[in-house]
Every structure is written in structure tokens, then in C-alpha cells.
PDB file of C-alpha atoms in Angstrom:
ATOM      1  CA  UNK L  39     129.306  92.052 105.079  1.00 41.00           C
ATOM      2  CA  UNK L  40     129.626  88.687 107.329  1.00 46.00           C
ATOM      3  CA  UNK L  41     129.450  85.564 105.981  1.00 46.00           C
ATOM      4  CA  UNK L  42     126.331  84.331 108.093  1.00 49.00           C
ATOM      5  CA  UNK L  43     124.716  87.386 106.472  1.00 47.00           C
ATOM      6  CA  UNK L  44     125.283  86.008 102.928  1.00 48.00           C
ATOM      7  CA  UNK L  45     124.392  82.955 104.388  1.00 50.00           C
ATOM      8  CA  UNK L  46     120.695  84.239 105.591  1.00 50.00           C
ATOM      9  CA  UNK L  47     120.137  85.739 102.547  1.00 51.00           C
ATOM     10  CA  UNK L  48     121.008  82.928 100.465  1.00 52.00           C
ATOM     11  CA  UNK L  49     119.350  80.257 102.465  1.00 50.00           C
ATOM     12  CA  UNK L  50     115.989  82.698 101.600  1.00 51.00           C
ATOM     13  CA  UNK L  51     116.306  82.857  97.943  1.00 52.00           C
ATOM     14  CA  UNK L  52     116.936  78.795  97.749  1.00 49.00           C
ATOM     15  CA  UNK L  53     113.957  78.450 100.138  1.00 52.00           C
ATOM     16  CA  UNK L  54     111.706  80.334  97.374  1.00 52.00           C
ATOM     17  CA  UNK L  55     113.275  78.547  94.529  1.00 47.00           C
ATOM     18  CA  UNK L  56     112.126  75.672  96.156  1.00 46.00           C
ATOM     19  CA  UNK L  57     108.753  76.461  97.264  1.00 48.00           C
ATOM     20  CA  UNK L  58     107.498  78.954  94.201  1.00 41.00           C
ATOM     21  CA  UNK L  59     105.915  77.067  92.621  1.00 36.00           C
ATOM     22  CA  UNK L  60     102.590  74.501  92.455  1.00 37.00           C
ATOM     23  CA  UNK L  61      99.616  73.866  91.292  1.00 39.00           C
ATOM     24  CA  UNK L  62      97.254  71.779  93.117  1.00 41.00           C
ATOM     25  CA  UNK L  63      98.726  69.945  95.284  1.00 42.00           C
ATOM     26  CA  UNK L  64      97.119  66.980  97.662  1.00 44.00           C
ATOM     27  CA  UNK L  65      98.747  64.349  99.829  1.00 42.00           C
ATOM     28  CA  UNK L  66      99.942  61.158  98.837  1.00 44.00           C
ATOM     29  CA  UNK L  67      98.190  58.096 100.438  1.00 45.00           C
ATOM     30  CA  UNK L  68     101.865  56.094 100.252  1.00 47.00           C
ATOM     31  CA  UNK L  69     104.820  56.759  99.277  1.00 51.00           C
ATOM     32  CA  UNK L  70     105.480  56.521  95.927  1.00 53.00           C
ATOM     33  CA  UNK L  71     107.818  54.056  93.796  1.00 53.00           C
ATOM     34  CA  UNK L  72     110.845  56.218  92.183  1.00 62.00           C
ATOM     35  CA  UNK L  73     113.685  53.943  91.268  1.00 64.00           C
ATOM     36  CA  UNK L  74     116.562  55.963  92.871  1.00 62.00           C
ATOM     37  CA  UNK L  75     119.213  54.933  89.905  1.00 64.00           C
ATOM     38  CA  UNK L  76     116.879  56.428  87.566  1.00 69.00           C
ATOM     39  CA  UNK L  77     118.698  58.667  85.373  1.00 73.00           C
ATOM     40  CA  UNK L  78     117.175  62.278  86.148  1.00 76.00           C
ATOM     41  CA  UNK L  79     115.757  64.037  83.164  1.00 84.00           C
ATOM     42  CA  UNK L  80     115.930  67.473  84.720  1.00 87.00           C
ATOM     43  CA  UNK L  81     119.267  68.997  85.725  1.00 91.00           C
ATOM     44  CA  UNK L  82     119.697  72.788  86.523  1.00 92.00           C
ATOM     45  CA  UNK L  83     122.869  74.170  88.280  1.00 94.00           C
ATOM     46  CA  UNK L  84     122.657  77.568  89.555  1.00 93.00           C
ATOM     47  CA  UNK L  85     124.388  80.221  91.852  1.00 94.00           C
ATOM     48  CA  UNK L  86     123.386  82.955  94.473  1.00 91.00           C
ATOM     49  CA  UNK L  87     125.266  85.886  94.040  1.00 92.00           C
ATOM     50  CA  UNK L  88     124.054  88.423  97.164  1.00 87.00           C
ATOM     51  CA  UNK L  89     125.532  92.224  96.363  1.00 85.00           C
ATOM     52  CA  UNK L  90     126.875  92.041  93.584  1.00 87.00           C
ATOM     53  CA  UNK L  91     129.269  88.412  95.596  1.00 88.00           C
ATOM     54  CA  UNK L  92     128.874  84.962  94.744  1.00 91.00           C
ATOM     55  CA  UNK L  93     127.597  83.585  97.673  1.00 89.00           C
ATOM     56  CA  UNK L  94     126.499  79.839  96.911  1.00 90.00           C
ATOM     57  CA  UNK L  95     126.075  77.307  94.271  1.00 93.00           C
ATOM     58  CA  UNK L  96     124.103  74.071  93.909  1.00 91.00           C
ATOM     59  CA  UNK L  97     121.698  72.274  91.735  1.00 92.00           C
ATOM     60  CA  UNK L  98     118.872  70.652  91.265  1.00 90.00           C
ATOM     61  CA  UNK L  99     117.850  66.868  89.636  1.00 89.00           C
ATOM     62  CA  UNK L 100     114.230  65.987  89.078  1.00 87.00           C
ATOM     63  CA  UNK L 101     113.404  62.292  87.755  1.00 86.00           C
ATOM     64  CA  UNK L 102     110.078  62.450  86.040  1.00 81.00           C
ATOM     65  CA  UNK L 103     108.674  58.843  85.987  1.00 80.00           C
ATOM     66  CA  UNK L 104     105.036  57.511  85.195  1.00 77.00           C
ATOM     67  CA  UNK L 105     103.219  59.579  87.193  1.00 80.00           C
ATOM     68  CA  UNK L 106     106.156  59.967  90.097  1.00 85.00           C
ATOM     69  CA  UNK L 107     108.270  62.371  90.777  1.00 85.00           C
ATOM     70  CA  UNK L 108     111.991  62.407  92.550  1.00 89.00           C
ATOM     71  CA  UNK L 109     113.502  66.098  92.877  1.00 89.00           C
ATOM     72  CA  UNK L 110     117.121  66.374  95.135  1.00 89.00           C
ATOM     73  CA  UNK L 111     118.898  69.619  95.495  1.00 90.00           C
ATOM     74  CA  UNK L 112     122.119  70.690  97.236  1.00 91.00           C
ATOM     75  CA  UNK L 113     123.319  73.874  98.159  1.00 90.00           C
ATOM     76  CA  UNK L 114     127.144  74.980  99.519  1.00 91.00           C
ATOM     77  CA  UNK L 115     128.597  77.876 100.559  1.00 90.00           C
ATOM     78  CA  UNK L 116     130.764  79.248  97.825  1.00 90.00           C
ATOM     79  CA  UNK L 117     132.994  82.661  96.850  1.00 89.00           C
ATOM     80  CA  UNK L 118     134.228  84.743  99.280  1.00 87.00           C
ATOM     81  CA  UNK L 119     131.759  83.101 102.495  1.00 85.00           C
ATOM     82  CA  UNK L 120     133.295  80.041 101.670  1.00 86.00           C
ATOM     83  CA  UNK L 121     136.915  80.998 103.661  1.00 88.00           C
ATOM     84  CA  UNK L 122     134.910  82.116 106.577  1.00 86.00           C
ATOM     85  CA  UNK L 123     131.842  79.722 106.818  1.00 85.00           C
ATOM     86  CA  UNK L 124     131.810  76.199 105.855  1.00 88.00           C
ATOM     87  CA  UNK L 125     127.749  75.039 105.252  1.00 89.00           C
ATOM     88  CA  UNK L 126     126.116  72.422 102.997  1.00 91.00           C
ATOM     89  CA  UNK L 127     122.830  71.709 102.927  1.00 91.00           C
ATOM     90  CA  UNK L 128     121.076  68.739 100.996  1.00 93.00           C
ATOM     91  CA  UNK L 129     117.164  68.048 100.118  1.00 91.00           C
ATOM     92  CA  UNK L 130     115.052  65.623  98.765  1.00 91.00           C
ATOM     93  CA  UNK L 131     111.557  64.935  98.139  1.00 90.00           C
ATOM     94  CA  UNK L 132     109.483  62.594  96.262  1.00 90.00           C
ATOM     95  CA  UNK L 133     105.681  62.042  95.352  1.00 88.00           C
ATOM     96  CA  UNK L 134     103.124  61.600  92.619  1.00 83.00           C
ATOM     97  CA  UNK L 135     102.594  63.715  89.952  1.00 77.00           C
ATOM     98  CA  UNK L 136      99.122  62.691  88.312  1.00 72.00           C
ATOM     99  CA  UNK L 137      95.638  65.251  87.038  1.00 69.00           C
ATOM    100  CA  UNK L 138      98.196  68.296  87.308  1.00 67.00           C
ATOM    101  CA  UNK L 139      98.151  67.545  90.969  1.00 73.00           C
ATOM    102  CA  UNK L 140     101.285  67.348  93.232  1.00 78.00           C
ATOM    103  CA  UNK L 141     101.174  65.015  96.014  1.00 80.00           C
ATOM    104  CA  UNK L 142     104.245  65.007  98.618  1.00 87.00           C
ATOM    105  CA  UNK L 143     104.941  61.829 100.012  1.00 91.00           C
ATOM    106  CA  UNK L 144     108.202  62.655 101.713  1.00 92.00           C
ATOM    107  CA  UNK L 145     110.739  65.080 102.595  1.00 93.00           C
ATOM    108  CA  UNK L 146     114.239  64.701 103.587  1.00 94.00           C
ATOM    109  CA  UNK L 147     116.724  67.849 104.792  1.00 93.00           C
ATOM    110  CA  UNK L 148     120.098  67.506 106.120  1.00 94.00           C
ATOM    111  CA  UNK L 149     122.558  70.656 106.615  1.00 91.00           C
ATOM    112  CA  UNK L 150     126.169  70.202 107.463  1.00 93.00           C
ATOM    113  CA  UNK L 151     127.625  73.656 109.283  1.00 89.00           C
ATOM    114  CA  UNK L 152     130.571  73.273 110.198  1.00 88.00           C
ATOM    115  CA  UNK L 153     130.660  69.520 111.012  1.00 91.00           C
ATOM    116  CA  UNK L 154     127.109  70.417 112.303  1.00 93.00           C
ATOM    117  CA  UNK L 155     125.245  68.019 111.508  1.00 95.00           C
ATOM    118  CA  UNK L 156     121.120  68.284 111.411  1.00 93.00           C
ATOM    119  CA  UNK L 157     118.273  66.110 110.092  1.00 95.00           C
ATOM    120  CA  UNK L 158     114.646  66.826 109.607  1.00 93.00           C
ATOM    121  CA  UNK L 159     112.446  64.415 107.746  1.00 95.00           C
ATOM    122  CA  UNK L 160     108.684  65.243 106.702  1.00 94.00           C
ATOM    123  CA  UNK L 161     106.276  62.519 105.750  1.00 93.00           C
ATOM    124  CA  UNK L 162     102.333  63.235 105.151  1.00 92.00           C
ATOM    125  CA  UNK L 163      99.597  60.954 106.189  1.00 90.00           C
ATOM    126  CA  UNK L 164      95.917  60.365 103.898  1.00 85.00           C
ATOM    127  CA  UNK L 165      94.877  63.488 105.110  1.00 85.00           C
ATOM    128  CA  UNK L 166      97.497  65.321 104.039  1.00 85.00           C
ATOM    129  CA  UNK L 167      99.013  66.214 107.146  1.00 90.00           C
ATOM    130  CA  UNK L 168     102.553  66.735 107.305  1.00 91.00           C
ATOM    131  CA  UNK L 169     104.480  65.372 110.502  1.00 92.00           C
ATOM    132  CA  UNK L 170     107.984  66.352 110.991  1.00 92.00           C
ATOM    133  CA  UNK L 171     110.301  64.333 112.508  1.00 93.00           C
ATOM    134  CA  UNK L 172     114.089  66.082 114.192  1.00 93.00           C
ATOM    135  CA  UNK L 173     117.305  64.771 114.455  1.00 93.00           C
ATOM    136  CA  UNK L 174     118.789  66.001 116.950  1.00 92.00           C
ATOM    137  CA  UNK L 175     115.473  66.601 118.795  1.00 91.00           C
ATOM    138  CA  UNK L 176     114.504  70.199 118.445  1.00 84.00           C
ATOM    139  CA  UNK L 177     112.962  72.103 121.463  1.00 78.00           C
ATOM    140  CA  UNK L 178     112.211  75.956 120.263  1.00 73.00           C
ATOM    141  CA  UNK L 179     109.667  74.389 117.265  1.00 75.00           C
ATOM    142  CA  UNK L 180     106.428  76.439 117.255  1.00 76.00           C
ATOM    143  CA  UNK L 181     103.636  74.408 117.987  1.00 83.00           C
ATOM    144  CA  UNK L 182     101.903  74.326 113.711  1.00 86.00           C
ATOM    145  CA  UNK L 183      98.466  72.726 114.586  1.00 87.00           C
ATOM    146  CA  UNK L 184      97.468  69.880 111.813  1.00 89.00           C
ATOM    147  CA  UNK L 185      94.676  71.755 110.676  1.00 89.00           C
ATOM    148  CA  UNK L 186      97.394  74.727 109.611  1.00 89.00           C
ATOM    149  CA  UNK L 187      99.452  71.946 108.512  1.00 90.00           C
ATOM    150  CA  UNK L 188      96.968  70.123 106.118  1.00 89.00           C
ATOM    151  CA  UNK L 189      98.139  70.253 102.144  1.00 86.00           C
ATOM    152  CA  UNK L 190     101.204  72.454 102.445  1.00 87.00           C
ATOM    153  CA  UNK L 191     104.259  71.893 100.531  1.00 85.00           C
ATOM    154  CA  UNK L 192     107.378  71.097 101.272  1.00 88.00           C
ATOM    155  CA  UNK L 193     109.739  73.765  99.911  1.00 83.00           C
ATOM    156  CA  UNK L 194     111.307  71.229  97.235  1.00 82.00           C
ATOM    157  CA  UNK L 195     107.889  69.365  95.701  1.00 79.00           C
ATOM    158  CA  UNK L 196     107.386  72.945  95.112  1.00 67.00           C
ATOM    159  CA  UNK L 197     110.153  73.298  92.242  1.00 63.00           C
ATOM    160  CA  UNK L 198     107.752  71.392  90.125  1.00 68.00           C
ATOM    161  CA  UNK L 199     104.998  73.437  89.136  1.00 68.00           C
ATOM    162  CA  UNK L 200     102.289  71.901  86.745  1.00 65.00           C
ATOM    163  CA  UNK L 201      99.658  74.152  84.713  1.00 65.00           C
ATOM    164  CA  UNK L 202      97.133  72.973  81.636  1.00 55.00           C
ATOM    165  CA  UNK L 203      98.287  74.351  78.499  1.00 50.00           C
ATOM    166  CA  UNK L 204      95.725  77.485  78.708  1.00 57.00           C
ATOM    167  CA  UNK L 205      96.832  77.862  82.842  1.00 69.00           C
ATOM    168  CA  UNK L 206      98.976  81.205  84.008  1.00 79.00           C
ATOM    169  CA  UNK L 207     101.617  80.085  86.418  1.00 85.00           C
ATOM    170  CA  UNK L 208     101.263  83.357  88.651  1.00 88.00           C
ATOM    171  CA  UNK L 209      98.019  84.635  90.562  1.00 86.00           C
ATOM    172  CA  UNK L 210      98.093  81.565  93.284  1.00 84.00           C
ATOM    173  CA  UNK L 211      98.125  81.177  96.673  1.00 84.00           C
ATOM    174  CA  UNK L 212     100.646  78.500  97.606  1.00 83.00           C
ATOM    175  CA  UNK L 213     101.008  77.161 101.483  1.00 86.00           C
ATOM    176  CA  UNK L 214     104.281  75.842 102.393  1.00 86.00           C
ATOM    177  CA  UNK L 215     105.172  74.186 105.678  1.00 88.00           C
ATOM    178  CA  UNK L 216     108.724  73.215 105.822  1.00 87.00           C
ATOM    179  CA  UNK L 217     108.458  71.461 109.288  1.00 88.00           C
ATOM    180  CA  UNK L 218     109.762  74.383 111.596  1.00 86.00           C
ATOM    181  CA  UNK L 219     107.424  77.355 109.299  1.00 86.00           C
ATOM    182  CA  UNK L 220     104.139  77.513 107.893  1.00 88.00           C
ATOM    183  CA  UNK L 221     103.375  80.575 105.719  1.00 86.00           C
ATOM    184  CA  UNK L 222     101.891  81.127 102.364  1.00 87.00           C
ATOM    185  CA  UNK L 223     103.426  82.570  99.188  1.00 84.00           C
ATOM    186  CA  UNK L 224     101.812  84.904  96.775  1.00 86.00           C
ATOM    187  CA  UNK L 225     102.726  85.347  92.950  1.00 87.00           C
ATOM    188  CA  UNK L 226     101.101  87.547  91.319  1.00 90.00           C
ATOM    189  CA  UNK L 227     101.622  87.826  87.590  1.00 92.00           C
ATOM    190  CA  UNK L 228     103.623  90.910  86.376  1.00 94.00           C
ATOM    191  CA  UNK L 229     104.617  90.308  82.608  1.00 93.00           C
ATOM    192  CA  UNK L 230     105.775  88.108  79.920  1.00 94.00           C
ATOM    193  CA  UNK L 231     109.729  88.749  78.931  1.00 94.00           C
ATOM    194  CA  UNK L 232     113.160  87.533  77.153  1.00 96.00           C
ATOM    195  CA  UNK L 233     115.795  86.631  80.136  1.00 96.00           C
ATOM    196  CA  UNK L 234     118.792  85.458  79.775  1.00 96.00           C
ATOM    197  CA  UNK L 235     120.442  84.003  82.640  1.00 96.00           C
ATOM    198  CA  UNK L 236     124.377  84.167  83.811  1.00 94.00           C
ATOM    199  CA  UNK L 237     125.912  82.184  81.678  1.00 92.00           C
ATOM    200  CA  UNK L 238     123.573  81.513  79.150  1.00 94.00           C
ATOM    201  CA  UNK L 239     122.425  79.139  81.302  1.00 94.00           C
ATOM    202  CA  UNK L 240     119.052  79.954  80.303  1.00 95.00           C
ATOM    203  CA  UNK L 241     118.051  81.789  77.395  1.00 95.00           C
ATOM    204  CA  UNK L 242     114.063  81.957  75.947  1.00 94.00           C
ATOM    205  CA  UNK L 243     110.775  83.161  77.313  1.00 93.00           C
ATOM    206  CA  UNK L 244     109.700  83.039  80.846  1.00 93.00           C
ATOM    207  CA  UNK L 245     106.866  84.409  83.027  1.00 93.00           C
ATOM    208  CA  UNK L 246     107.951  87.064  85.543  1.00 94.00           C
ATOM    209  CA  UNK L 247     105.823  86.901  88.498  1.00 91.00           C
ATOM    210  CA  UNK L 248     105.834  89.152  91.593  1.00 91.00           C
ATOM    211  CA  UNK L 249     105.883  86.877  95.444  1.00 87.00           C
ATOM    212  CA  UNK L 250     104.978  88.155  98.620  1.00 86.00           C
ATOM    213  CA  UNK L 251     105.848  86.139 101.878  1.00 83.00           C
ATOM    214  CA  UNK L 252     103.249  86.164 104.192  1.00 84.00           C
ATOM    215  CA  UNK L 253     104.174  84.495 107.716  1.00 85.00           C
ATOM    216  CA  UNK L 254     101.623  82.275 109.424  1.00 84.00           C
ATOM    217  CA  UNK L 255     103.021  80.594 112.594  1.00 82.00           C
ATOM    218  CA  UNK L 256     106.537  80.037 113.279  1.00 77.00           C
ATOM    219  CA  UNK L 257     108.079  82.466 111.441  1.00 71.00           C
ATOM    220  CA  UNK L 258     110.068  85.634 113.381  1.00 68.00           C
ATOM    221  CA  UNK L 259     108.926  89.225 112.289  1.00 60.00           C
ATOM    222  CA  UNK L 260     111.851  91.248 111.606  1.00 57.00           C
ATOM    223  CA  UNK L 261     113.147  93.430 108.671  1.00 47.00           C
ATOM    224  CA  UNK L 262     113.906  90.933 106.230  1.00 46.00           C
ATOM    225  CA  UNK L 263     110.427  89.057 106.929  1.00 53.00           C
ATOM    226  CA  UNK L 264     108.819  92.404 106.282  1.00 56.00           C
ATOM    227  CA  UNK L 265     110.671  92.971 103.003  1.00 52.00           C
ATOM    228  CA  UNK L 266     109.868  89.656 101.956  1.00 56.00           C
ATOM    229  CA  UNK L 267     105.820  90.525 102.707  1.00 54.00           C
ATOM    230  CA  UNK L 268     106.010  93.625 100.175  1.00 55.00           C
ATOM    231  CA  UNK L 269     104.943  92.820  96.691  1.00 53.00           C
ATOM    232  CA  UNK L 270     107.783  94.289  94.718  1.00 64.00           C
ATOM    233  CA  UNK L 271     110.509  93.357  96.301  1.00 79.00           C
ATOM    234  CA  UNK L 272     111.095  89.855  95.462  1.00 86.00           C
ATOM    235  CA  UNK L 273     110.483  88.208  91.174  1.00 90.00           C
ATOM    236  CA  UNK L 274     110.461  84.801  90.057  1.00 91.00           C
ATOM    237  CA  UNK L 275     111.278  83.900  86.532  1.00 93.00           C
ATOM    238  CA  UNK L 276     109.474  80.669  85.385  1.00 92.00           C
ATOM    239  CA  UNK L 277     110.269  79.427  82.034  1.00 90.00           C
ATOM    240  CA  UNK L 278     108.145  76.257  80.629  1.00 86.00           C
ATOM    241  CA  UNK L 279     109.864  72.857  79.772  1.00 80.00           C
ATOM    242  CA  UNK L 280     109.887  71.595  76.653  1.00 74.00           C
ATOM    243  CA  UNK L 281     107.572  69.265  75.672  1.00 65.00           C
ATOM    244  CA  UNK L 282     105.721  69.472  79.170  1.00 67.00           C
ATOM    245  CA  UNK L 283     103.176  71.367  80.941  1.00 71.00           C
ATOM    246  CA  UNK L 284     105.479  72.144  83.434  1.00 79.00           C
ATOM    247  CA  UNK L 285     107.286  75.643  84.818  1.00 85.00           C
ATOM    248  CA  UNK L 286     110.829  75.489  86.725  1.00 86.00           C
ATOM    249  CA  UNK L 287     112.164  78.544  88.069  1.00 89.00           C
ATOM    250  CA  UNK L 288     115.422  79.951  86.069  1.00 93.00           C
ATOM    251  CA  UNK L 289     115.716  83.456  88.259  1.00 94.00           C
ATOM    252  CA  UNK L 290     114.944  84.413  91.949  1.00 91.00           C
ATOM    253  CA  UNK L 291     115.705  88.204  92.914  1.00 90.00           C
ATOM    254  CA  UNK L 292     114.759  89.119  96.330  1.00 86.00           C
ATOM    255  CA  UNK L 293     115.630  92.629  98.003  1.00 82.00           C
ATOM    256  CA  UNK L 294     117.771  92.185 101.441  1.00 76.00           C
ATOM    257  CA  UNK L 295     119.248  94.781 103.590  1.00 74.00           C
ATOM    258  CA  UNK L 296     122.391  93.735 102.716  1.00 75.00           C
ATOM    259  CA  UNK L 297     121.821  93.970  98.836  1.00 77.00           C
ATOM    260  CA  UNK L 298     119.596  92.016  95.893  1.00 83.00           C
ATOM    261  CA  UNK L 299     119.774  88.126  96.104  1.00 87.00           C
ATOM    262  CA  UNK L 300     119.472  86.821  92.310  1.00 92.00           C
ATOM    263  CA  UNK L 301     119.225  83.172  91.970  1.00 92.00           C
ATOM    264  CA  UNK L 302     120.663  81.823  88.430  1.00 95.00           C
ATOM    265  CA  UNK L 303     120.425  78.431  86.655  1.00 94.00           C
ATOM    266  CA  UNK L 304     123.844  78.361  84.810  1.00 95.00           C
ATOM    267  CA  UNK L 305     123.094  75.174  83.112  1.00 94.00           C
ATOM    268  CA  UNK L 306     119.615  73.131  82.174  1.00 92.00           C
ATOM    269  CA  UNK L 307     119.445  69.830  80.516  1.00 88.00           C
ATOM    270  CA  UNK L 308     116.041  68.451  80.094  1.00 85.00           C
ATOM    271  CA  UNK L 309     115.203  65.342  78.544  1.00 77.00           C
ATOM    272  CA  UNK L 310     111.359  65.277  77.463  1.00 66.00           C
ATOM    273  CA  UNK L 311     109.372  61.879  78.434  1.00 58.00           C
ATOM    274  CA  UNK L 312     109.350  59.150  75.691  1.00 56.00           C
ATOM    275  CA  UNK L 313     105.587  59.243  73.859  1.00 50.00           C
ATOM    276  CA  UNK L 314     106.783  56.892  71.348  1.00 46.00           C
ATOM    277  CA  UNK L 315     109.921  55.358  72.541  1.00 41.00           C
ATOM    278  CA  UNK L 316     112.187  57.850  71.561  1.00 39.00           C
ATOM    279  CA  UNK L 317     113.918  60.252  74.063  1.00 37.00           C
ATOM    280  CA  UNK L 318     114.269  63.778  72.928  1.00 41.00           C
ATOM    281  CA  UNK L 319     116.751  65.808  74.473  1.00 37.00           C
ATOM    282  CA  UNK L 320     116.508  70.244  74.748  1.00 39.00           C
ATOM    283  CA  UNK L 321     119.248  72.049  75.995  1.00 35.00           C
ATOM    284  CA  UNK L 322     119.327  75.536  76.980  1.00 38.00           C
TER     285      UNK L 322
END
């Protein structure tokens, strides 16, 4: 089993922690103020463990802030990969987060692969219309026409996934465009269940949901793509925050052909938003 296989299948399950999940979502008109010092009040660490192997580890903060919202996640190569293939990749995205409505201001991906080093920034006009922007210049992007483009999410404004208190996080549509791929995912809802996550990282009530991948432009058919377009063979576990209106993802298992991909926070500290002053703080 190479370590660019891990890799690939990795890469996949961050890509639908990342993008599984929103609501509504509609462009920002500017680019939100998020104070950048701001202590985050969401922070999950997880790992990817492909076959049974860890393959990766990262995590996640999310600052919460008076209608804003600042999310950065980083991902590395880790276990037995990480003495063959050396690979880091970092995100970031910001918006608004106001109605139960997302609305991406700004994306920001860098990967480091062995001393590699790649850029791609995403920024969305009034329209929301996504532009991405390469660095180095990229030649072999598929041409994504705006119209195609208009109110897709990146895959990290995604994470964030806001409901009213009566809402069912599955059964959605969402359309995610992560400047080189624009395709859609589909949750459907399959149960309600008890999960506890390695570690104990998570343990309580979450909503399992089924996703199917379905490719729009940009992305190459192949066997993996076609597993990823059958209903049961990828799950999402989203458990509810505390005190919020708003579902985070605590497991990811998507079938590969090199074994199952399960995505597990191993640690979640949440601090709910002050109503009166006072900061309360859940653990899990």
C-alpha cells in the first residue's frame, strides 16, 4: 500500500469533512471583519486512519464572532506514510454567518509536498461568484463557467453547518467548488445513533447521514470517483454544538479500494457564545 495511495485517500475524506456540511449559503458582498488573535471557540483534532493505518492528523479552529466566522484547518502526513512522503497542507476561510445563512468571503489553500510549495486563493464577488486565483500559475484547470460557479462552497466554510432548531441536517443538496472542481454533495439522512469516537474524543448523539459525490466539471471519472457517487459507501457523523444551532462533523467513513477511510475528532473544546457575559465552556 504506497504512501501516495494513503495520501489520495486521505486528502478525500478531509475534502468531505470540509465540505459536508451547509445550510444556505450566499456570497458575501465584502469581506468580513474577524480579528485574527481572536481566541477560537471551536477546536477539534482528528486523525485519518485508511486500512486499518494511521495515515494523517490535523485539526480544525473556528472563531465564532458577531455574526463572522474564521475556520483554519491543517492536515500532515502522519504514521507509517510519514517515512515515505512528506505533505502538509493548510486552509482557511472566513465569512459571515447571519439568518442561518453562510456567506464565503474568502478562501486560502497552501500544500507543502515535499518542499513543494502551492497556493490557491478563492475570493467571491456580490454575485456570488467564486474566482480562483494560482500560485504557481496552473495550466490543466478545467474551464468552471461562472454560472456553474455561482453560490458554491468552498470545502472549509462548509465545516460549519447551521440548521433552526426543528431543521434535519441531512436531505440537502450542497455545491462545492474548490477552485480546480465543481460537484455537488448529497446527504441523505440514514438514522439517529450513540458514537463514540477514537479516543473519546467525542462521545453523545449525532446524526448519521449517507453522501454521494456527484462530479460536475473538472473532476476525473475513475474508480474511486465512482465509489464516492454510490450512496452507501461513504457516512458522515454530525453531532450538534452545545448551546448553538450548529452541526460539526465528528466521523467521516468513506469506502476506497485500498480499504475504509474513517475520519476521527480525538479532541473537541467548544466554548458557547456569551448571552449574558459569561462564557460557558463544554468539553467532550
Amino acid at each position: 500500500m504506497s504512501a501516495r495511495n494513503f495520501i489520495a485517500a486521505g486528502t478525500a475524506a478531509l475534502g468531505l469533512a470540509l465540505s459536508l456540511a451547509a445550510g444556505n449559503t450566499v456570497a458575501a458582498n465584502h469581506p468580513p471583519v474577524v480579528d485574527p488573535a481572536a481566541k477560537p471557540n471551536i477546536v477539534a483534532d482528528y486523525t485519518i486512519y485508511i486500512g486499518g493505518f494511521m495515515a494523517a492528523e490535523g485539526s480544525i479552529n473556528a472563531t465564532l464572532e458577531e455574526g463572522t466566522y474564521l475556520v483554519q484547518s491543517n492536515l500532515g502526513v502522519s504514521g507509517m506514510p510519514a517515512r515515505f512522503y512528506n505533505a502538509q497542507w493548510d486552509m482557511t476561510s472566513e465569512g459571515s454567518l447571519t439568518d442561518e445563512k453562510l456567506r464565503p468571503a474568502r478562501f486560502a489553500f497552501r500544500s507543502d509536498e515535499k518542499g513543494k510549495i502551492k497556493e490557491r486563493e478563492i475570493t467571491y464577488d456580490a454575485a456570488g461568484v467564486p474566482t480562483p486565483v494560482f500560485d504557481p500559475p496552473e495550466n490543466d484547470v478545467a474551464n468552471i463557467l461562472p454560472f456553474e460557479r455561482r453560490d458554491a462552497l468552498d470545502p472549509v466554510s462548509a465545516l460549519l453547518l447551521p440548521v433552526v432548531s426543528t431543521g434535519n441536517p441531512c436531505n440537502r443538496r450542497i455545491p462545492v467548488f474548490d477552485g480546480k472542481r465543481r460537484y455537488d454533495l448529497h446527504l441523505d439522512y440514514e438514522q439517529d445513533s450513540q458514537i463514540t469516537t477514537r479516543g473519546n474524543g467525542y462521545s453523545g448523539d449525532a446524526v448519521v447521514c449517507t453522501v454521494r459525490v456527484m462530479p460536475r466539471t473538472g473532476m476525473k471519472q475513475g474508480s474511486f470517483t465512482t465509489m464516492l457517487q454510490q450512496r452507501d459507501n461513504t457516512r458522515i457523523w454530525l453531532a450538534a454544538l452545545d448551546g448553538e444551532d450548529i452541526y460539526i462533523p465528528v466521523r467521516i467513513q468513506v469506502r476506497t479500494p485500498i480499504g475504509a477511510a474513517v475520519m476521527d475528532v480525538v479532541r473537541l473544546h467548544h466554548e458557547t457564545q456569551p448571552k449574558d457575559g459569561k462564557i460557558e465552556t463544554a468539553m467532550k
